[in-house]
């Protein structure tokens, strides 16, 4: 017991020294997120290829808004909607090969979504940054295009999902800027007319002139999108 007393005395200076290891709170690169609910507006650019037959949505601008909930925790949720002014190819499946592609036509997309996001720095920021990954899913409707598409193709209503990666930068506790990249996945359905020989230029037994010679009647396509946004505490 007598030996423990001087040993404990020697430890007394060590305690405050250990408390100083790392950053002082006022100089730490990590800061707690005090707000958890934000209203967010965003805009972006869609880079679609149209899929195998180039019939799906192509390039265009996008914009939308959403409500972000529990943003200061590791897991957060969002609810919102967006629209994109894209274009799609119009093809007359019964026309000749040289003239059946009628060019591009407007394709307006309108979508609702729910998002699930994992904040990689948890309930904190690192030097103002809060990187994240997540996934969104919802329903999208395609409208516009020619009054009558003789091929029978229509984008219609589709369920979609989009894996996402990005970051937020907080200018204080009440406002942030964000940038993210995601890939929109949806299923395109090709009408039977695309697999038939065109009336104006039918093929032969060894050489088909149909629009779709692959035998594929439907296809999931990935449409990249980059977005920037502004969030304000609710």
mmCIF file of C-alpha atoms in Angstrom:
data_model
loop_
_atom_site.group_PDB
_atom_site.id
_atom_site.type_symbol
_atom_site.label_atom_id
_atom_site.label_comp_id
_atom_site.label_asym_id
_atom_site.label_seq_id
_atom_site.Cartn_x
_atom_site.Cartn_y
_atom_site.Cartn_z
ATOM 1 C CA UNK A 1 0.000 0.000 0.000
ATOM 2 C CA UNK A 2 2.835 2.379 0.882
ATOM 3 C CA UNK A 3 4.370 1.678 -2.537
ATOM 4 C CA UNK A 4 1.120 2.678 -4.332
ATOM 5 C CA UNK A 5 1.028 6.180 -2.874
ATOM 6 C CA UNK A 6 4.137 7.559 -4.636
ATOM 7 C CA UNK A 7 3.144 5.729 -7.812
ATOM 8 C CA UNK A 8 -0.274 7.454 -7.831
ATOM 9 C CA UNK A 9 1.405 10.809 -7.214
ATOM 10 C CA UNK A 10 3.532 10.260 -10.287
ATOM 11 C CA UNK A 11 0.409 9.597 -12.400
ATOM 12 C CA UNK A 12 -1.255 12.916 -11.516
ATOM 13 C CA UNK A 13 0.566 14.963 -14.228
ATOM 14 C CA UNK A 14 -0.139 12.270 -16.796
ATOM 15 C CA UNK A 15 -3.930 12.725 -16.646
ATOM 16 C CA UNK A 16 -4.126 16.274 -18.058
ATOM 17 C CA UNK A 17 -1.381 15.408 -20.536
ATOM 18 C CA UNK A 18 -3.437 12.491 -21.908
ATOM 19 C CA UNK A 19 -6.473 14.740 -22.241
ATOM 20 C CA UNK A 20 -4.537 16.943 -24.647
ATOM 21 C CA UNK A 21 -3.841 14.167 -27.146
ATOM 22 C CA UNK A 22 -5.450 14.993 -30.531
ATOM 23 C CA UNK A 23 -7.170 18.296 -31.404
ATOM 24 C CA UNK A 24 -8.548 20.782 -28.884
ATOM 25 C CA UNK A 25 -12.336 21.041 -29.477
ATOM 26 C CA UNK A 26 -12.004 24.585 -30.823
ATOM 27 C CA UNK A 27 -9.478 23.467 -33.462
ATOM 28 C CA UNK A 28 -10.859 20.053 -34.400
ATOM 29 C CA UNK A 29 -11.615 19.495 -38.115
ATOM 30 C CA UNK A 30 -14.776 17.637 -37.047
ATOM 31 C CA UNK A 31 -17.943 19.514 -36.105
ATOM 32 C CA UNK A 32 -21.285 18.200 -34.929
ATOM 33 C CA UNK A 33 -24.326 18.699 -37.160
ATOM 34 C CA UNK A 34 -26.960 20.369 -35.023
ATOM 35 C CA UNK A 35 -29.720 20.446 -37.643
ATOM 36 C CA UNK A 36 -31.417 17.344 -38.985
ATOM 37 C CA UNK A 37 -34.145 18.530 -41.387
ATOM 38 C CA UNK A 38 -33.479 20.489 -44.585
ATOM 39 C CA UNK A 39 -35.388 21.679 -47.644
ATOM 40 C CA UNK A 40 -33.270 21.116 -50.730
ATOM 41 C CA UNK A 41 -33.445 22.395 -54.312
ATOM 42 C CA UNK A 42 -31.214 20.985 -57.037
ATOM 43 C CA UNK A 43 -30.485 21.054 -60.736
ATOM 44 C CA UNK A 44 -28.353 18.929 -62.982
ATOM 45 C CA UNK A 45 -27.573 17.349 -66.304
ATOM 46 C CA UNK A 46 -28.675 13.966 -67.670
ATOM 47 C CA UNK A 47 -26.364 12.087 -70.037
ATOM 48 C CA UNK A 48 -28.530 9.362 -71.584
ATOM 49 C CA UNK A 49 -27.535 7.087 -74.437
ATOM 50 C CA UNK A 50 -31.019 5.842 -75.229
ATOM 51 C CA UNK A 51 -30.134 2.188 -74.711
ATOM 52 C CA UNK A 52 -29.531 -0.537 -77.273
ATOM 53 C CA UNK A 53 -31.780 1.015 -79.944
ATOM 54 C CA UNK A 54 -31.272 4.617 -78.774
ATOM 55 C CA UNK A 55 -34.977 5.035 -78.079
ATOM 56 C CA UNK A 56 -34.795 5.942 -74.396
ATOM 57 C CA UNK A 57 -34.229 9.412 -72.899
ATOM 58 C CA UNK A 58 -31.076 11.160 -74.059
ATOM 59 C CA UNK A 59 -29.249 14.270 -72.841
ATOM 60 C CA UNK A 60 -31.060 17.085 -71.062
ATOM 61 C CA UNK A 61 -31.277 19.296 -67.987
ATOM 62 C CA UNK A 62 -32.973 18.313 -64.728
ATOM 63 C CA UNK A 63 -34.304 20.116 -61.676
ATOM 64 C CA UNK A 64 -36.207 19.211 -58.538
ATOM 65 C CA UNK A 65 -36.696 19.579 -54.800
ATOM 66 C CA UNK A 66 -36.872 17.310 -51.781
ATOM 67 C CA UNK A 67 -37.230 17.241 -48.013
ATOM 68 C CA UNK A 68 -34.263 15.740 -46.130
ATOM 69 C CA UNK A 69 -34.958 14.224 -42.695
ATOM 70 C CA UNK A 70 -32.518 13.250 -39.916
ATOM 71 C CA UNK A 71 -29.589 14.652 -41.890
ATOM 72 C CA UNK A 72 -27.331 14.872 -38.809
ATOM 73 C CA UNK A 73 -27.366 11.096 -38.241
ATOM 74 C CA UNK A 74 -25.535 8.366 -40.120
ATOM 75 C CA UNK A 75 -28.720 7.315 -41.928
ATOM 76 C CA UNK A 76 -31.050 9.867 -43.469
ATOM 77 C CA UNK A 77 -34.152 9.810 -45.644
ATOM 78 C CA UNK A 78 -35.523 12.131 -48.299
ATOM 79 C CA UNK A 79 -38.790 12.617 -50.172
ATOM 80 C CA UNK A 80 -39.214 14.706 -53.296
ATOM 81 C CA UNK A 81 -39.599 14.944 -57.037
ATOM 82 C CA UNK A 82 -37.788 16.028 -60.160
ATOM 83 C CA UNK A 83 -38.279 16.645 -63.869
ATOM 84 C CA UNK A 84 -35.905 16.455 -66.830
ATOM 85 C CA UNK A 85 -36.213 17.863 -70.324
ATOM 86 C CA UNK A 86 -34.603 15.158 -72.449
ATOM 87 C CA UNK A 87 -34.893 13.944 -76.049
ATOM 88 C CA UNK A 88 -35.491 10.583 -77.699
ATOM 89 C CA UNK A 89 -35.131 9.142 -81.193
ATOM 90 C CA UNK A 90 -38.233 8.570 -83.325
ATOM 91 C CA UNK A 91 -38.082 5.608 -85.693
ATOM 92 C CA UNK A 92 -40.661 4.441 -88.246
ATOM 93 C CA UNK A 93 -40.166 0.668 -88.225
ATOM 94 C CA UNK A 94 -41.951 0.247 -91.593
ATOM 95 C CA UNK A 95 -39.817 2.739 -93.482
ATOM 96 C CA UNK A 96 -36.605 2.041 -95.414
ATOM 97 C CA UNK A 97 -33.266 1.860 -93.617
ATOM 98 C CA UNK A 98 -32.114 5.205 -95.017
ATOM 99 C CA UNK A 99 -35.213 7.179 -93.975
ATOM 100 C CA UNK A 100 -36.723 5.416 -90.952
ATOM 101 C CA UNK A 101 -34.842 7.466 -88.332
ATOM 102 C CA UNK A 102 -36.928 10.640 -88.020
ATOM 103 C CA UNK A 103 -34.549 12.443 -85.678
ATOM 104 C CA UNK A 104 -34.946 13.542 -82.063
ATOM 105 C CA UNK A 105 -38.156 14.529 -80.322
ATOM 106 C CA UNK A 106 -38.670 16.124 -76.864
ATOM 107 C CA UNK A 107 -39.181 13.678 -73.977
ATOM 108 C CA UNK A 108 -40.207 15.261 -70.671
ATOM 109 C CA UNK A 109 -39.649 13.073 -67.594
ATOM 110 C CA UNK A 110 -41.565 13.684 -64.367
ATOM 111 C CA UNK A 111 -40.659 11.610 -61.314
ATOM 112 C CA UNK A 112 -41.285 11.174 -57.606
ATOM 113 C CA UNK A 113 -38.679 9.614 -55.350
ATOM 114 C CA UNK A 114 -37.724 8.408 -51.909
ATOM 115 C CA UNK A 115 -34.053 8.347 -50.954
ATOM 116 C CA UNK A 116 -31.929 6.475 -48.437
ATOM 117 C CA UNK A 117 -28.541 7.996 -47.646
ATOM 118 C CA UNK A 118 -25.561 6.910 -45.552
ATOM 119 C CA UNK A 119 -23.524 9.838 -44.221
ATOM 120 C CA UNK A 120 -19.929 8.628 -44.197
ATOM 121 C CA UNK A 121 -18.857 11.020 -41.433
ATOM 122 C CA UNK A 122 -21.910 10.185 -39.326
ATOM 123 C CA UNK A 123 -23.409 13.142 -37.483
ATOM 124 C CA UNK A 124 -20.347 15.325 -38.117
ATOM 125 C CA UNK A 125 -18.601 17.224 -40.887
ATOM 126 C CA UNK A 126 -14.894 17.143 -41.699
ATOM 127 C CA UNK A 127 -13.691 20.674 -42.467
ATOM 128 C CA UNK A 128 -17.272 21.404 -43.498
ATOM 129 C CA UNK A 129 -17.588 18.399 -45.822
ATOM 130 C CA UNK A 130 -20.004 15.519 -45.284
ATOM 131 C CA UNK A 131 -19.572 12.820 -47.980
ATOM 132 C CA UNK A 132 -22.323 10.287 -48.528
ATOM 133 C CA UNK A 133 -23.516 7.362 -50.565
ATOM 134 C CA UNK A 134 -27.043 6.107 -51.045
ATOM 135 C CA UNK A 135 -29.833 5.021 -53.347
ATOM 136 C CA UNK A 136 -33.065 6.583 -54.577
ATOM 137 C CA UNK A 137 -36.095 4.906 -56.104
ATOM 138 C CA UNK A 138 -39.477 5.958 -57.374
ATOM 139 C CA UNK A 139 -41.840 6.238 -60.328
ATOM 140 C CA UNK A 140 -41.121 8.196 -63.516
ATOM 141 C CA UNK A 141 -43.511 9.203 -66.294
ATOM 142 C CA UNK A 142 -42.396 10.097 -69.812
ATOM 143 C CA UNK A 143 -44.482 12.502 -71.868
ATOM 144 C CA UNK A 144 -44.075 14.429 -75.113
ATOM 145 C CA UNK A 145 -42.789 13.194 -78.453
ATOM 146 C CA UNK A 146 -44.732 12.912 -81.718
ATOM 147 C CA UNK A 147 -48.539 12.907 -81.645
ATOM 148 C CA UNK A 148 -48.530 9.420 -83.180
ATOM 149 C CA UNK A 149 -45.576 7.038 -83.029
ATOM 150 C CA UNK A 150 -46.249 4.519 -85.792
ATOM 151 C CA UNK A 151 -43.796 2.047 -84.263
ATOM 152 C CA UNK A 152 -45.910 1.678 -81.113
ATOM 153 C CA UNK A 153 -43.044 2.673 -78.791
ATOM 154 C CA UNK A 154 -43.871 4.662 -75.652
ATOM 155 C CA UNK A 155 -41.767 5.356 -72.560
ATOM 156 C CA UNK A 156 -44.837 5.339 -70.298
ATOM 157 C CA UNK A 157 -44.600 4.876 -66.522
ATOM 158 C CA UNK A 158 -41.621 3.107 -65.019
ATOM 159 C CA UNK A 159 -40.170 2.173 -61.656
ATOM 160 C CA UNK A 160 -36.590 3.374 -61.392
ATOM 161 C CA UNK A 161 -33.681 3.289 -58.939
ATOM 162 C CA UNK A 162 -30.410 5.206 -58.752
ATOM 163 C CA UNK A 163 -27.246 4.487 -56.722
ATOM 164 C CA UNK A 164 -25.631 7.786 -55.710
ATOM 165 C CA UNK A 165 -22.343 9.145 -54.365
ATOM 166 C CA UNK A 166 -21.602 12.744 -53.415
ATOM 167 C CA UNK A 167 -20.821 15.261 -50.712
ATOM 168 C CA UNK A 168 -22.323 18.209 -48.893
ATOM 169 C CA UNK A 169 -20.376 21.284 -47.794
ATOM 170 C CA UNK A 170 -21.829 23.111 -44.816
ATOM 171 C CA UNK A 171 -21.494 26.882 -44.561
ATOM 172 C CA UNK A 172 -22.467 26.893 -40.899
ATOM 173 C CA UNK A 173 -25.309 24.864 -39.431
ATOM 174 C CA UNK A 174 -28.254 26.113 -41.483
ATOM 175 C CA UNK A 175 -27.127 25.910 -45.103
ATOM 176 C CA UNK A 176 -25.151 23.567 -47.356
ATOM 177 C CA UNK A 177 -24.124 23.096 -50.960
ATOM 178 C CA UNK A 178 -24.061 19.607 -52.492
ATOM 179 C CA UNK A 179 -22.822 17.829 -55.582
ATOM 180 C CA UNK A 180 -23.468 14.213 -56.465
ATOM 181 C CA UNK A 181 -23.345 11.736 -59.304
ATOM 182 C CA UNK A 182 -25.897 8.985 -59.827
ATOM 183 C CA UNK A 183 -26.998 6.460 -62.438
ATOM 184 C CA UNK A 184 -30.727 6.193 -63.205
ATOM 185 C CA UNK A 185 -31.802 2.631 -64.024
ATOM 186 C CA UNK A 186 -35.115 1.911 -65.761
ATOM 187 C CA UNK A 187 -36.454 -0.722 -68.125
ATOM 188 C CA UNK A 188 -37.164 0.040 -71.778
ATOM 189 C CA UNK A 189 -39.685 -2.138 -73.642
ATOM 190 C CA UNK A 190 -39.346 -2.470 -77.415
ATOM 191 C CA UNK A 191 -42.549 -3.009 -79.478
ATOM 192 C CA UNK A 192 -42.944 -6.090 -81.732
ATOM 193 C CA UNK A 193 -42.887 -3.874 -84.848
ATOM 194 C CA UNK A 194 -39.151 -3.321 -84.343
ATOM 195 C CA UNK A 195 -38.481 -7.020 -84.925
ATOM 196 C CA UNK A 196 -40.481 -7.165 -88.196
ATOM 197 C CA UNK A 197 -39.112 -6.585 -91.674
ATOM 198 C CA UNK A 198 -39.926 -3.041 -92.881
ATOM 199 C CA UNK A 199 -42.633 -2.914 -95.545
ATOM 200 C CA UNK A 200 -40.642 -0.486 -97.696
ATOM 201 C CA UNK A 201 -37.383 -2.469 -97.567
ATOM 202 C CA UNK A 202 -37.794 -6.045 -96.302
ATOM 203 C CA UNK A 203 -34.699 -8.098 -95.702
ATOM 204 C CA UNK A 204 -33.769 -11.530 -96.932
ATOM 205 C CA UNK A 205 -33.415 -14.927 -95.313
ATOM 206 C CA UNK A 206 -29.784 -14.164 -94.514
ATOM 207 C CA UNK A 207 -29.918 -10.390 -93.959
ATOM 208 C CA UNK A 208 -32.611 -8.800 -91.803
ATOM 209 C CA UNK A 209 -33.510 -5.125 -92.209
ATOM 210 C CA UNK A 210 -35.598 -4.947 -89.033
ATOM 211 C CA UNK A 211 -34.864 -2.191 -86.526
ATOM 212 C CA UNK A 212 -34.242 -4.763 -83.788
ATOM 213 C CA UNK A 213 -32.257 -7.757 -84.962
ATOM 214 C CA UNK A 214 -31.006 -8.765 -81.482
ATOM 215 C CA UNK A 215 -34.124 -10.575 -80.291
ATOM 216 C CA UNK A 216 -34.079 -8.444 -77.133
ATOM 217 C CA UNK A 217 -37.565 -7.119 -76.308
ATOM 218 C CA UNK A 218 -36.699 -5.234 -73.127
ATOM 219 C CA UNK A 219 -33.580 -3.796 -71.507
ATOM 220 C CA UNK A 220 -32.450 -2.058 -68.327
ATOM 221 C CA UNK A 221 -30.425 1.037 -69.156
ATOM 222 C CA UNK A 222 -28.204 3.246 -66.993
ATOM 223 C CA UNK A 223 -28.590 6.991 -67.477
ATOM 224 C CA UNK A 224 -25.861 9.021 -65.691
ATOM 225 C CA UNK A 225 -26.773 12.309 -64.022
ATOM 226 C CA UNK A 226 -24.733 14.934 -62.176
ATOM 227 C CA UNK A 227 -26.518 17.288 -59.766
ATOM 228 C CA UNK A 228 -25.728 20.352 -57.668
ATOM 229 C CA UNK A 229 -28.002 21.612 -54.940
ATOM 230 C CA UNK A 230 -28.663 23.962 -52.040
ATOM 231 C CA UNK A 231 -30.077 22.897 -48.690
ATOM 232 C CA UNK A 232 -31.547 25.163 -46.009
ATOM 233 C CA UNK A 233 -32.460 24.051 -42.480
ATOM 234 C CA UNK A 234 -36.179 23.508 -42.093
#
